[in-house]
Each structure stands twice: as structure tokens, then as C-alpha cells.
Amino acid sequence: MAEQPVDVLIIGAGASGAAVAWSLADTRMHIVCLEQGDWMNPAEYPSSGRDWESRAFGDMAISPNRRGRPTDYPVNDSNSPIAVANFNAVGGSTILYAGHFPRFHPSDFRVASLDGVGDDWPLDYETLEPFYAEDDRMTGVSGLSGDPAYPAKQSVLPPVPLGKSGDTLARGFNDLGWHWWPSDTAVATAAHDGRDQCINLGACTSGCAQGAKASTDITYWPHAMRAGVEVRTRCRVREISVNDDGMASGVWYYDADGEERFQAAEVVVMACNGVGTPRILLNSTSEQFPDGLANSSGLVGKNLMFHPYASIQGIFDEELDGFRGPGVCIWSKEFYETDESRGFVRGFTYEINRGRGPVATAMTGMMSGRIPWGAEHHRAYRDLFCRITGMVAICEDLPEEHNRVTLDPELSDIHGIPAPKIDYTLSENSRRMLDFAVERASEVLRAAGATDIISESPIAAGGWHLMGTARMGKDPARSVVNEWGRSHDVKNLFIVDGSIFVTSAGVNPTRTIQALALYIADQIKKRLANLFD
């Protein structure tokens, strides 16, 4: 069944799809967004009930393979030490993100020039800065101006309070003379744009029932829909079709009833993340594009970057915050820029979090052998509960073509669409960086008073950030889209999600994903008269 043609068709209603829809809405074009998931009801998030921890391992788990919701698609990540984490809904993975909300550094756009690795981006920090600022306003970023690790910028809301955990770890950084600063966060510390402030529910990573965490279903989408953008949920896109001129003509998708439909469009915008976007492009084969749509470079699906994470947690004698409060607290950029004496290039950010809930504390203690069975069980548990805090190190992942997304020849979703298959190897540079990060973090924790340390490196379930699989660049032989997000091969196809990243930086990508989406939307609006030239 065919629908009436639309001007702009956006695939995906997450971080980037929401931002580009809102920005394009002022053109008064007919804009439709197809989202594989559904609208979420915050009253049904885990933090509204007592089973919030168990549900974080079940229907609201970060892994689609564990969740198995009807709106998910499976991912074959058995050939990767890091498992994919994502979420399909209006709001996408911002439903489950913790709210760490850093910007890239200026150096992140010039790693080839500065450090001789990867490639330089075809744009720079200064180009994106006004779009970062616009995204900050829409999101309601909490933070503290004046961080010496960044260019000057203004925060929209006050920073998240440090709490006992933040104060304790800040003392450790101070003792060593290392940088730390209150984090930029997507958690409201005061009322903003109809959302109230954080009330410390503590279950940020399984949906914020309060609405203080800035998921795009409650930030960008209400504004975009009031401006006329249509969102259709439970629409699973199979492939993008092309006409005889090699232009995208629309998409084939399955609706909520499993019926196959075709939506024609003048412009198609991909916003499906660094795994979902190459999956659809590779599945969109035709006589003109036998190797997948927009893939003349052969790079669709290649250069997958994850951000290897290390978790380093300390056990303290005094009681700390436990799970109460947002997980975001402070960060350290002490080891962000390249220092060759460390044995690796580029660097990482320490993101300090608070503690663990009752069940997670028990699981940590049991798996690490710190909580025994028998007479000492309850005493050992009391020694851990509300006494664990620490940090993660988010390490820059270098682009390597052998790290890639392909289509699985056997595994498929409920509509028979091939599932993505991940082939990923942890580089030697990443391994050295992770080892260094664990060692330095352990020094911080001991300086802060930790009596014992628990670490995991890399975090096996830590594939939150999906980048690089449809990279941007000026050379069509070495990139998939140009410097303003348009496909080199298909002049009415745009990509706005993390797949267009050239490098990964050592920070969470969502703020940069949204700044890029706003930038690309701005470029589209400025070029409407000759958009396909």
C-alpha cells in the first residue's frame, strides 16, 4: 500500500531525528518521521515501582538481545568483546542514557593533523559551536561555566550537586593535582521548558519517570509536532528505494499490523544510529547500487567505533550517596589529549558516578567474592551497600575499517529483515589506554580513601555509542556523505546520526550528534533552491 508523497521523510525518532525534524519544521514542508518503536509512558518506567533494578535487566535492559521487546531488532555481536546497547522508541537511546552531555574538544576534529591518526573532519569546532549552543537551550544543559578543559561556553542551568560521592572523589583528584569539574549534564536542576527539576529517583538509565532527564521525546518532539511534523510509530523500515535517476524515491516499511507499505518522499533523512543506518543502507540493494545504497566507497558499515569503557569503583569505609541522585556528577579531562609518554595516542575522560542500588550491590559483591554465603553474608553486604563509588573511563576509539557492521546471513527480525552483524576487535592502542586509565583511576580512589577497588575493562555490555559507519568527508572515495551530511551518491539522501562521525573523541557523542543534526538541517534550509545540485 502506498501513502501520499511527503517532502521530507526521516527514519528514526531518536537524538538526531528529533533535532533535524524540529529544525526543518520552520520550512513548512510536509515532514514525516517513521519510528520503529513506540511512545513511552513515563509512568511505566522502572523508577515508578519497586522492581526498578530487576526491570533494568529485563524489559528495560540496554541490550536489545536481552530486552527482546516487539519493537527491537536482534544484533549478532558475538564476534565483539563489546555488546551493542540501544533502544527503539520515540526518543531512541536517550530514553536510557545516563545524561552525560559533553561537547567535543576542538582537537577532536583535527586528530590526523595533530596526532597522525584517523582523519580530520571536514568541519571544525567553531562551525558547530552555535549549534551546540542551540542544542544546549533545547535540552536544558546543566553545568558550570569556566571549565579550563573547554573553550568558553555558557550553561543553561546550574550544575548537578556533587553530593558525598562527588566531594569524596574530588578530594582524590585534588590530592593528585589533577583536573576535575562538574559535568555538563542533560538532567534539569531547575524547571526548564515545562520540565521540572531532578528529584533524585536514581534510576536514570532505565527511563526518567520525573521527566528531568532530557530524552528527546520530551524536549524536541513536542515542539516539532506542534510545528506540524508527523510521527508514525511502530513503522519498521526495510529498505530505501531509488528511481531510474538514482535518487531516493521513498521507503518500504512494515506498519504496526505487519502490513507492507511504501512511503514516497522528495528527501530521505537517515537517523537510525551507527548500526541501524548501515543496516538499512546495506539492505537497500538495486541495479544501480548492488552493494547497498550510497556505498560506492565501500565504506558503509566500516570504521565502527564504540568507545571502550573501563569501570573503576572504590569501596569506602564511610557511607556515601549510594544510588540516590543522578549518576552524572563530575568529570576529569586530565588525560584527554595525546601524551606519547603514556604509550598510546589520544585519550579519555573520567566520568564520576555515584553508587549502586541494593540488588546491584549484592550482585557486585557476590560476583567479586566480596560477599560470601553463610554467616558473614549480611555483614559483608552492609560493608558494601552505599559505600561503593567511582568512575568510568570513556576511551577514544580509533577508526579501523575491519571493525564493521554487515548483514547477518541467518539472523533476522520479526519481519524477516536481516539483522546487523558486528565484527569488532579491541585495538592495541585502546588496550593500552584502558590499562592506563584503570591504573590512574585506582590512584585517585586510593587518594580519596578507598580501601578496595573493583574494575572491569572493557565493560562487556558497554556498546552505548555507535559511530563511524557512514563517515562524512569531502572525498567520495573515502567517505559516505559530504561535509553537510548529503550522500555523495544519492543527492536527496542525508544522514544525521552518529554513523557520520569521522573520529569518536573521548566523550559521549549525543551532544555532538544533535549539534551535527542541527547543522545539517541549517545547511538544507540554506540550500533549498539548489539542494540536489
Coordinates of C-alpha atoms in Angstrom, one line a residue:
M1 CA 0.0 0.0 0.0
A2 CA 1.4 3.4 -1.0
E3 CA 1.0 6.6 1.1
Q4 CA 0.7 10.2 -0.3
P5 CA 4.2 11.5 -1.0
V6 CA 5.9 13.8 1.6
D7 CA 8.6 16.4 1.2
V8 CA 10.9 15.0 3.9
L9 CA 10.9 11.5 5.3
I10 CA 13.0 11.0 8.5
I11 CA 13.8 7.4 9.6
G12 CA 14.3 7.3 13.3
A13 CA 12.9 9.5 16.1
G14 CA 15.9 9.5 18.5
A15 CA 18.5 12.1 19.3
S16 CA 19.3 13.2 15.7
G17 CA 15.9 12.5 14.1
A18 CA 14.2 14.7 16.7
A19 CA 16.7 17.6 16.3
V20 CA 16.6 17.6 12.5
A21 CA 12.8 17.4 12.5
W22 CA 12.4 20.4 14.8
S23 CA 14.9 22.5 12.8
L24 CA 13.3 21.7 9.4
A25 CA 9.8 22.3 10.7
D26 CA 10.0 26.1 10.2
T27 CA 10.2 25.5 6.4
R28 CA 6.6 24.4 6.5
M29 CA 7.4 21.4 4.4
H30 CA 5.4 18.2 4.8
I31 CA 7.7 16.2 7.2
V32 CA 7.0 12.7 8.4
C33 CA 9.2 10.6 10.8
L34 CA 8.9 6.8 10.8
E35 CA 9.9 5.3 14.1
Q36 CA 10.3 1.6 14.7
G37 CA 9.5 1.9 18.4
D38 CA 6.6 3.5 20.2
W39 CA 5.9 6.4 22.5
M40 CA 7.0 5.6 26.1
N41 CA 4.8 6.2 29.1
P42 CA 7.0 7.7 31.9
A43 CA 4.5 6.4 34.5
E44 CA 5.5 2.9 33.5
Y45 CA 9.3 3.4 33.8
P46 CA 11.0 1.2 36.3
S47 CA 11.7 4.1 38.7
S48 CA 7.9 4.3 39.3
G49 CA 7.9 0.9 41.0
R50 CA 9.9 -1.2 43.5
D51 CA 11.1 -3.6 40.8
W52 CA 13.2 -0.9 39.1
E53 CA 16.5 -2.8 39.4
S54 CA 15.2 -6.1 38.0
R55 CA 13.5 -4.4 35.1
A56 CA 16.8 -2.8 34.2
F57 CA 18.0 -6.3 33.4
G58 CA 14.7 -7.3 31.7
D59 CA 12.3 -5.3 29.5
M60 CA 14.3 -2.1 30.0
A61 CA 17.8 -3.6 29.6
I62 CA 20.3 -1.7 27.5
S63 CA 20.8 -4.7 25.2
P64 CA 18.1 -5.4 22.6
N65 CA 19.1 -9.1 22.7
R66 CA 18.3 -9.2 26.4
R67 CA 15.2 -6.9 26.2
G68 CA 13.5 -8.6 23.3
R69 CA 10.7 -6.1 23.0
P70 CA 8.5 -6.3 20.0
T71 CA 9.9 -3.0 18.8
D72 CA 13.5 -4.3 18.9
Y73 CA 15.7 -5.9 16.3
P74 CA 18.3 -8.5 17.2
V75 CA 22.0 -7.8 16.9
N76 CA 24.6 -10.5 16.3
D77 CA 27.5 -9.1 18.4
S78 CA 29.1 -12.5 19.3
N79 CA 32.2 -11.5 17.4
S80 CA 32.9 -8.5 19.6
P81 CA 34.1 -8.1 23.2
I82 CA 31.7 -5.2 23.5
A83 CA 27.9 -5.7 23.1
V84 CA 25.6 -3.2 21.4
A85 CA 23.4 -1.1 23.6
N86 CA 20.4 0.8 22.1
F87 CA 16.7 1.5 22.4
N88 CA 13.9 1.7 19.9
A89 CA 11.2 4.3 20.8
V90 CA 10.4 7.9 20.2
G91 CA 13.4 9.4 22.0
G92 CA 15.6 6.4 20.9
S93 CA 18.5 5.6 23.2
T94 CA 18.1 8.9 25.0
I95 CA 15.4 7.1 26.9
L96 CA 18.1 5.0 28.6
Y97 CA 21.2 7.2 28.5
A98 CA 22.6 8.5 31.8
G99 CA 22.6 12.1 30.7
H100 CA 26.4 12.7 30.4
F101 CA 26.4 15.6 27.9
P102 CA 29.9 16.8 27.0
R103 CA 30.9 18.6 23.8
F104 CA 33.7 17.5 21.6
H105 CA 37.0 19.4 22.1
P106 CA 38.4 21.5 19.2
S107 CA 41.3 19.0 18.9
D108 CA 38.8 16.1 18.2
F109 CA 38.2 17.5 14.7
R110 CA 41.9 17.5 13.8
V111 CA 43.4 14.2 15.1
A112 CA 45.2 13.5 11.8
S113 CA 46.9 16.9 11.7
L114 CA 47.7 16.8 15.4
D115 CA 48.5 13.2 16.1
G116 CA 48.8 11.4 12.7
V117 CA 45.9 9.0 13.3
G118 CA 42.5 8.7 11.7
D119 CA 41.3 11.6 9.5
D120 CA 40.5 15.2 10.1
W121 CA 36.8 16.1 10.0
P122 CA 35.7 18.3 7.1
L123 CA 34.4 20.9 9.6
D124 CA 35.7 22.2 12.9
Y125 CA 34.5 23.1 16.4
E126 CA 33.9 26.7 15.5
T127 CA 31.5 25.7 12.8
L128 CA 29.4 23.6 15.2
E129 CA 29.6 25.9 18.2
P130 CA 26.4 27.9 17.5
F131 CA 24.6 24.6 17.0
Y132 CA 26.0 23.2 20.3
A133 CA 24.5 26.4 21.9
E134 CA 21.1 25.9 20.3
D135 CA 21.1 22.3 21.4
D136 CA 22.0 23.3 24.9
R137 CA 19.0 25.6 25.1
M138 CA 16.6 22.9 23.7
T139 CA 18.0 20.3 26.0
G140 CA 18.4 22.4 29.1
V141 CA 22.0 21.5 29.9
S142 CA 23.1 21.8 33.5
G143 CA 26.7 22.7 34.2
L144 CA 29.2 25.2 35.4
S145 CA 30.9 27.7 33.1
G146 CA 34.7 28.2 33.2
D147 CA 36.0 24.7 32.7
P148 CA 39.6 25.2 31.6
A149 CA 39.4 22.0 29.5
Y150 CA 36.9 23.6 27.1
P151 CA 36.5 26.8 25.1
A152 CA 34.3 29.4 26.8
K153 CA 30.6 28.4 26.9
Q154 CA 27.6 29.2 29.0
S155 CA 25.5 26.7 30.8
V156 CA 21.7 26.9 30.7
L157 CA 21.1 25.5 34.3
P158 CA 23.1 25.2 37.5
P159 CA 25.3 22.0 37.8
V160 CA 24.1 18.8 39.4
P161 CA 25.1 18.9 43.1
L162 CA 28.3 16.9 43.8
G163 CA 26.9 15.0 46.8
K164 CA 29.0 12.9 49.1
S165 CA 30.4 10.8 46.2
G166 CA 31.4 13.8 44.2
D167 CA 33.0 15.5 47.2
T168 CA 34.9 12.4 48.1
L169 CA 36.4 11.8 44.6
A170 CA 37.1 15.5 44.1
R171 CA 39.4 15.3 47.1
G172 CA 41.2 12.4 45.5
F173 CA 41.7 14.5 42.3
N174 CA 42.8 17.5 44.3
D175 CA 45.3 15.4 46.3
L176 CA 47.0 14.4 43.0
G177 CA 46.7 17.8 41.4
W178 CA 44.6 16.6 38.5
H179 CA 41.8 18.3 36.6
W180 CA 38.1 17.8 37.6
W181 CA 35.0 19.9 37.0
P182 CA 31.2 19.5 37.5
S183 CA 29.8 17.6 34.5
D184 CA 27.7 19.0 31.8
T185 CA 24.5 17.0 32.1
A186 CA 21.2 16.6 30.3
V187 CA 19.5 16.4 33.7
A188 CA 17.5 19.5 34.7
T189 CA 18.5 21.0 38.1
A190 CA 15.7 23.7 37.8
A191 CA 12.5 23.9 35.9
H192 CA 13.1 24.3 32.2
D193 CA 10.7 24.3 29.2
G194 CA 7.9 22.6 31.0
R195 CA 10.0 20.0 32.7
D196 CA 10.6 20.1 36.4
Q197 CA 13.9 19.5 38.2
C198 CA 15.5 16.2 39.2
I199 CA 14.1 14.6 42.4
N200 CA 16.9 12.0 42.7
L201 CA 15.0 8.9 41.7
G202 CA 18.4 7.4 40.8
A203 CA 17.3 5.1 38.0
C204 CA 18.3 7.4 35.2
T205 CA 19.5 4.6 32.9
S206 CA 16.1 2.9 32.7
G207 CA 13.9 5.9 31.9
C208 CA 13.3 9.1 33.9
A209 CA 9.7 9.0 35.3
Q210 CA 10.1 12.5 36.6
G211 CA 10.9 14.0 33.2
A212 CA 14.0 15.8 34.4
K213 CA 16.3 13.9 32.1
A214 CA 16.3 15.3 28.6
S215 CA 15.2 12.5 26.4
T216 CA 14.1 13.8 23.0
D217 CA 10.5 12.6 23.3
I218 CA 10.0 15.4 25.9
T219 CA 12.4 18.0 24.5
Y220 CA 12.5 18.3 20.8
W221 CA 9.5 16.3 19.7
P222 CA 6.7 18.3 21.4
H223 CA 8.0 21.5 19.7
A224 CA 8.4 19.7 16.3
M225 CA 4.9 18.2 16.4
R226 CA 3.3 21.5 17.3
A227 CA 5.1 22.9 14.3
G228 CA 3.4 20.3 12.1
V229 CA 5.8 17.3 11.9
E230 CA 4.0 13.9 11.9
V231 CA 5.5 11.0 13.8
R232 CA 4.3 7.5 12.9
T233 CA 5.3 4.8 15.4
R234 CA 5.7 1.0 15.0
C235 CA 6.9 1.5 11.5
R236 CA 9.8 -0.8 10.7
V237 CA 11.8 0.4 7.6
R238 CA 13.1 -2.4 5.4
E239 CA 14.8 -0.5 2.6
I240 CA 15.1 2.7 0.7
S241 CA 14.0 2.6 -3.0
V242 CA 15.6 4.5 -5.8
N243 CA 14.2 5.7 -9.2
D244 CA 15.8 5.4 -12.6
D245 CA 17.8 8.6 -12.0
G246 CA 19.5 7.1 -8.9
M247 CA 17.6 9.3 -6.5
A248 CA 15.8 8.0 -3.4
S249 CA 12.1 7.7 -4.1
G250 CA 10.9 6.6 -0.7
V251 CA 11.0 3.7 1.7
W252 CA 9.3 0.3 2.1
Y253 CA 8.3 -0.4 5.7
Y254 CA 6.0 -2.6 7.8
D255 CA 3.3 -0.9 9.9
A256 CA 2.1 -1.8 13.4
D257 CA -0.2 -4.5 11.9
G258 CA 2.7 -6.0 9.9
E259 CA 1.4 -4.7 6.6
E260 CA 3.9 -3.7 4.0
R261 CA 3.7 -0.1 2.9
F262 CA 5.5 2.3 0.7
Q263 CA 6.1 6.0 1.6
A264 CA 7.3 8.2 -1.2
A265 CA 9.4 11.2 -0.4
E266 CA 11.4 14.0 -2.1
V267 CA 14.1 13.9 0.6
V268 CA 15.1 10.9 2.9
V269 CA 17.0 11.5 6.1
M270 CA 18.6 8.6 8.0
A271 CA 18.7 8.9 11.8
C272 CA 18.9 5.3 12.9
N273 CA 22.3 5.3 14.8
G274 CA 25.7 3.8 13.7
V275 CA 24.3 0.3 13.5
G276 CA 20.7 0.8 12.3
T277 CA 21.6 3.2 9.5
P278 CA 24.2 0.9 7.7
R279 CA 21.8 -2.0 8.2
I280 CA 19.1 -0.3 6.1
L281 CA 21.6 1.1 3.6
L282 CA 23.2 -2.3 3.1
N283 CA 19.7 -3.9 2.7
S284 CA 18.8 -1.3 0.1
T285 CA 20.2 -3.0 -2.9
S286 CA 19.3 -2.3 -6.5
E287 CA 20.7 -2.5 -10.1
Q288 CA 22.2 1.0 -9.5
F289 CA 23.5 0.1 -6.0
P290 CA 24.3 -3.7 -5.9
D291 CA 26.5 -3.3 -2.8
G292 CA 24.0 -1.2 -0.8
L293 CA 22.7 2.3 -1.1
A294 CA 25.2 5.2 -1.0
N295 CA 28.1 2.7 -0.9
S296 CA 30.3 3.4 -3.9
S297 CA 33.1 4.0 -1.5
G298 CA 32.6 0.6 0.1
L299 CA 32.7 2.2 3.5
V300 CA 29.0 1.8 4.6
G301 CA 29.2 -0.3 7.8
K302 CA 33.0 0.1 8.1
N303 CA 35.0 2.0 10.7
L304 CA 32.6 1.2 13.6
M305 CA 33.7 2.9 16.8
F306 CA 32.3 2.0 20.2
H307 CA 34.2 3.9 22.9
P308 CA 35.8 1.2 25.0
Y309 CA 34.9 1.8 28.7
A310 CA 36.6 0.8 31.9
S311 CA 34.8 0.8 35.2
I312 CA 36.9 1.5 38.3
Q313 CA 35.0 1.5 41.6
G314 CA 36.2 2.0 45.1
I315 CA 34.9 0.7 48.4
F316 CA 34.9 3.2 51.2
D317 CA 34.5 3.0 55.0
E318 CA 32.1 5.9 55.2
E319 CA 28.6 5.8 53.8
L320 CA 28.2 7.7 50.5
D321 CA 25.2 8.5 48.3
G322 CA 24.5 5.0 47.1
F323 CA 22.1 5.0 44.1
R324 CA 20.4 8.2 45.1
G325 CA 20.7 11.1 42.7
P326 CA 21.6 11.3 39.1
G327 CA 24.5 9.1 38.0
V328 CA 26.2 12.1 36.4
C329 CA 28.4 14.0 38.8
I330 CA 31.9 15.3 37.9
W331 CA 34.4 14.6 35.1
S332 CA 38.1 14.8 34.7
K333 CA 39.9 15.7 31.4
E334 CA 43.4 15.2 32.9
F335 CA 44.3 12.6 30.3
Y336 CA 42.3 13.8 27.3
E337 CA 44.9 15.0 24.9
T338 CA 47.8 12.9 23.4
D339 CA 50.9 12.4 25.5
E340 CA 53.1 9.9 23.8
S341 CA 54.9 9.0 27.0
R342 CA 51.8 7.1 28.1
G343 CA 52.2 4.6 25.3
F344 CA 49.1 5.4 23.3
V345 CA 47.6 8.2 21.2
R346 CA 44.6 10.4 22.0
G347 CA 43.0 10.0 25.4
F348 CA 39.9 9.6 27.6
T349 CA 37.5 11.3 30.1
Y350 CA 36.8 10.1 33.6
E351 CA 33.1 10.3 34.3
I352 CA 32.4 10.1 38.0
N353 CA 29.2 8.4 39.0
R354 CA 27.6 7.7 42.4
G355 CA 26.8 4.2 43.7
R356 CA 24.8 1.1 43.1
G357 CA 21.3 0.0 44.1
P358 CA 20.6 -2.8 46.6
V359 CA 20.4 -5.6 44.0
A360 CA 23.4 -4.3 42.0
T361 CA 25.4 -4.1 45.2
A362 CA 24.6 -7.7 46.0
M363 CA 25.5 -8.8 42.5
T364 CA 28.8 -6.9 42.6
G365 CA 29.7 -8.4 45.9
M366 CA 28.7 -12.0 45.0
M367 CA 30.5 -12.0 41.6
S368 CA 33.7 -10.4 43.0
G369 CA 33.8 -12.8 46.0
R370 CA 33.4 -9.9 48.5
I371 CA 30.1 -11.2 49.8
P372 CA 30.2 -14.9 50.9
W373 CA 27.4 -17.3 51.5
G374 CA 26.9 -18.2 55.2
A375 CA 27.2 -16.4 58.5
E376 CA 29.1 -13.4 57.2
H377 CA 26.8 -12.8 54.2
H378 CA 24.7 -9.9 55.7
R379 CA 27.7 -8.2 57.4
A380 CA 29.6 -8.2 54.2
Y381 CA 26.7 -6.8 52.3
R382 CA 26.3 -4.0 54.8
D383 CA 30.0 -3.2 54.3
L384 CA 29.3 -2.6 50.6
F385 CA 25.9 -1.0 50.5
C386 CA 26.1 2.8 49.9
R387 CA 29.9 2.5 50.2
I388 CA 30.8 2.0 46.6
T389 CA 31.5 4.9 44.2
G390 CA 34.0 5.5 41.4
M391 CA 34.2 6.3 37.8
V392 CA 34.2 5.1 34.2
A393 CA 36.9 5.9 31.7
I394 CA 35.4 6.6 28.2
C395 CA 38.3 6.0 25.8
E396 CA 38.6 7.4 22.3
D397 CA 38.2 4.6 19.7
L398 CA 40.2 5.0 16.6
P399 CA 38.5 4.3 13.2
E400 CA 39.6 0.9 11.7
E401 CA 37.9 -0.5 8.6
H402 CA 37.9 -4.1 9.9
N403 CA 35.5 -3.0 12.7
R404 CA 32.2 -3.1 10.9
V405 CA 28.5 -3.7 10.6
T406 CA 27.3 -6.2 8.0
L407 CA 24.0 -8.1 7.4
D408 CA 23.7 -11.4 9.1
P409 CA 23.0 -14.2 6.6
E410 CA 20.8 -16.1 9.1
L411 CA 19.5 -13.9 11.9
S412 CA 16.6 -11.6 11.1
D413 CA 13.9 -9.5 12.9
I414 CA 10.2 -10.4 13.2
H415 CA 9.6 -9.1 9.7
G416 CA 12.4 -11.1 8.1
I417 CA 14.7 -8.1 7.7
P418 CA 18.4 -9.2 8.1
A419 CA 19.8 -8.4 11.5
P420 CA 23.1 -6.4 11.8
K421 CA 26.2 -8.4 12.5
I422 CA 29.1 -6.8 14.4
D423 CA 32.7 -7.7 13.8
Y424 CA 34.9 -5.6 16.2
T425 CA 38.4 -6.1 17.7
L426 CA 39.8 -4.0 20.5
S427 CA 42.9 -2.3 19.2
E428 CA 46.2 -2.4 20.9
N429 CA 46.0 1.4 21.4
S430 CA 42.7 1.0 23.2
R431 CA 44.0 -1.8 25.3
R432 CA 47.0 0.3 26.5
M433 CA 44.7 3.3 27.1
L434 CA 42.3 1.1 29.2
D435 CA 45.1 -0.3 31.3
F436 CA 46.5 3.2 31.9
A437 CA 43.0 4.5 32.8
V438 CA 42.5 1.7 35.4
E439 CA 45.9 2.4 37.0
R440 CA 45.4 6.2 37.2
A441 CA 41.8 5.9 38.5
S442 CA 42.9 3.5 41.2
E443 CA 45.4 6.2 42.3
V444 CA 42.5 8.7 42.6
L445 CA 40.3 6.3 44.5
R446 CA 43.1 5.4 47.0
A447 CA 43.9 9.1 47.4
A448 CA 40.2 9.7 48.1
G449 CA 40.2 7.0 50.8
A450 CA 39.1 3.8 49.1
T451 CA 40.1 0.6 50.9
D452 CA 39.5 -1.8 48.0
I453 CA 39.0 -1.4 44.2
I454 CA 36.8 -3.3 41.7
S455 CA 37.4 -2.8 38.0
E456 CA 36.1 -4.1 34.7
S457 CA 38.0 -3.3 31.4
P458 CA 36.5 -3.1 28.9
I459 CA 32.9 -3.1 30.1
A460 CA 31.5 -6.0 28.1
A461 CA 28.0 -4.6 27.9
G462 CA 29.3 -1.1 27.2
G463 CA 28.5 -0.6 23.5
W464 CA 26.3 2.5 24.1
H465 CA 28.0 4.7 21.5
L466 CA 27.7 3.6 17.8
M467 CA 29.7 5.8 15.4
G468 CA 31.6 6.0 12.2
T469 CA 29.8 3.6 9.8
A470 CA 28.8 6.2 7.2
R471 CA 31.5 8.8 7.7
M472 CA 31.5 12.3 6.4
G473 CA 34.2 13.8 4.2
K474 CA 34.9 15.8 1.0
D475 CA 36.4 12.8 -0.9
P476 CA 33.7 10.5 -2.2
A477 CA 36.2 7.6 -2.3
R478 CA 36.9 7.9 1.4
S479 CA 33.5 8.9 2.8
V480 CA 29.8 8.2 2.5
V481 CA 28.3 11.7 3.0
N482 CA 29.8 15.2 2.3
E483 CA 30.7 17.9 4.8
W484 CA 27.0 18.8 5.3
G485 CA 25.5 15.3 5.6
R486 CA 24.4 14.7 2.0
S487 CA 25.2 11.3 0.4
H488 CA 27.9 11.6 -2.3
D489 CA 25.9 9.0 -4.4
V490 CA 22.3 9.9 -3.8
K491 CA 21.7 13.6 -3.8
N492 CA 18.4 13.6 -1.9
L493 CA 19.6 11.2 0.9
F494 CA 21.0 12.7 4.1
I495 CA 22.4 11.1 7.2
V496 CA 22.4 12.9 10.6
D497 CA 23.2 10.3 13.3
G498 CA 26.4 9.1 14.8
S499 CA 27.3 7.0 11.8
I500 CA 28.7 10.1 10.1
F501 CA 31.4 10.6 12.8
V502 CA 34.9 10.7 11.4
T503 CA 36.5 10.0 14.8
S504 CA 35.0 9.2 18.2
A505 CA 36.7 11.7 20.6
G506 CA 36.9 10.7 24.3
V507 CA 33.4 11.9 25.3
N508 CA 29.8 10.8 25.0
P509 CA 28.5 11.6 21.5
T510 CA 24.9 12.7 21.9
R511 CA 25.5 16.4 22.2
T512 CA 27.7 16.4 19.1
I513 CA 25.2 14.1 17.2
Q514 CA 22.4 16.7 17.9
A515 CA 24.7 19.7 17.0
L516 CA 25.5 18.0 13.7
A517 CA 21.8 17.3 13.0
L518 CA 21.0 20.9 13.6
Y519 CA 23.9 22.0 11.4
I520 CA 22.8 19.7 8.6
A521 CA 19.3 20.9 8.9
D522 CA 20.5 24.5 8.7
Q523 CA 22.5 23.6 5.5
I524 CA 19.5 22.0 3.9
K525 CA 17.4 25.2 4.6
K526 CA 20.1 27.4 3.2
R527 CA 20.4 25.3 0.0
L528 CA 16.7 24.5 -0.7
A529 CA 16.8 26.3 -4.1
N530 CA 19.6 24.0 -5.3
L531 CA 19.6 21.2 -2.8
F532 CA 20.3 18.4 -5.3
D533 CA 22.9 20.2 -7.4

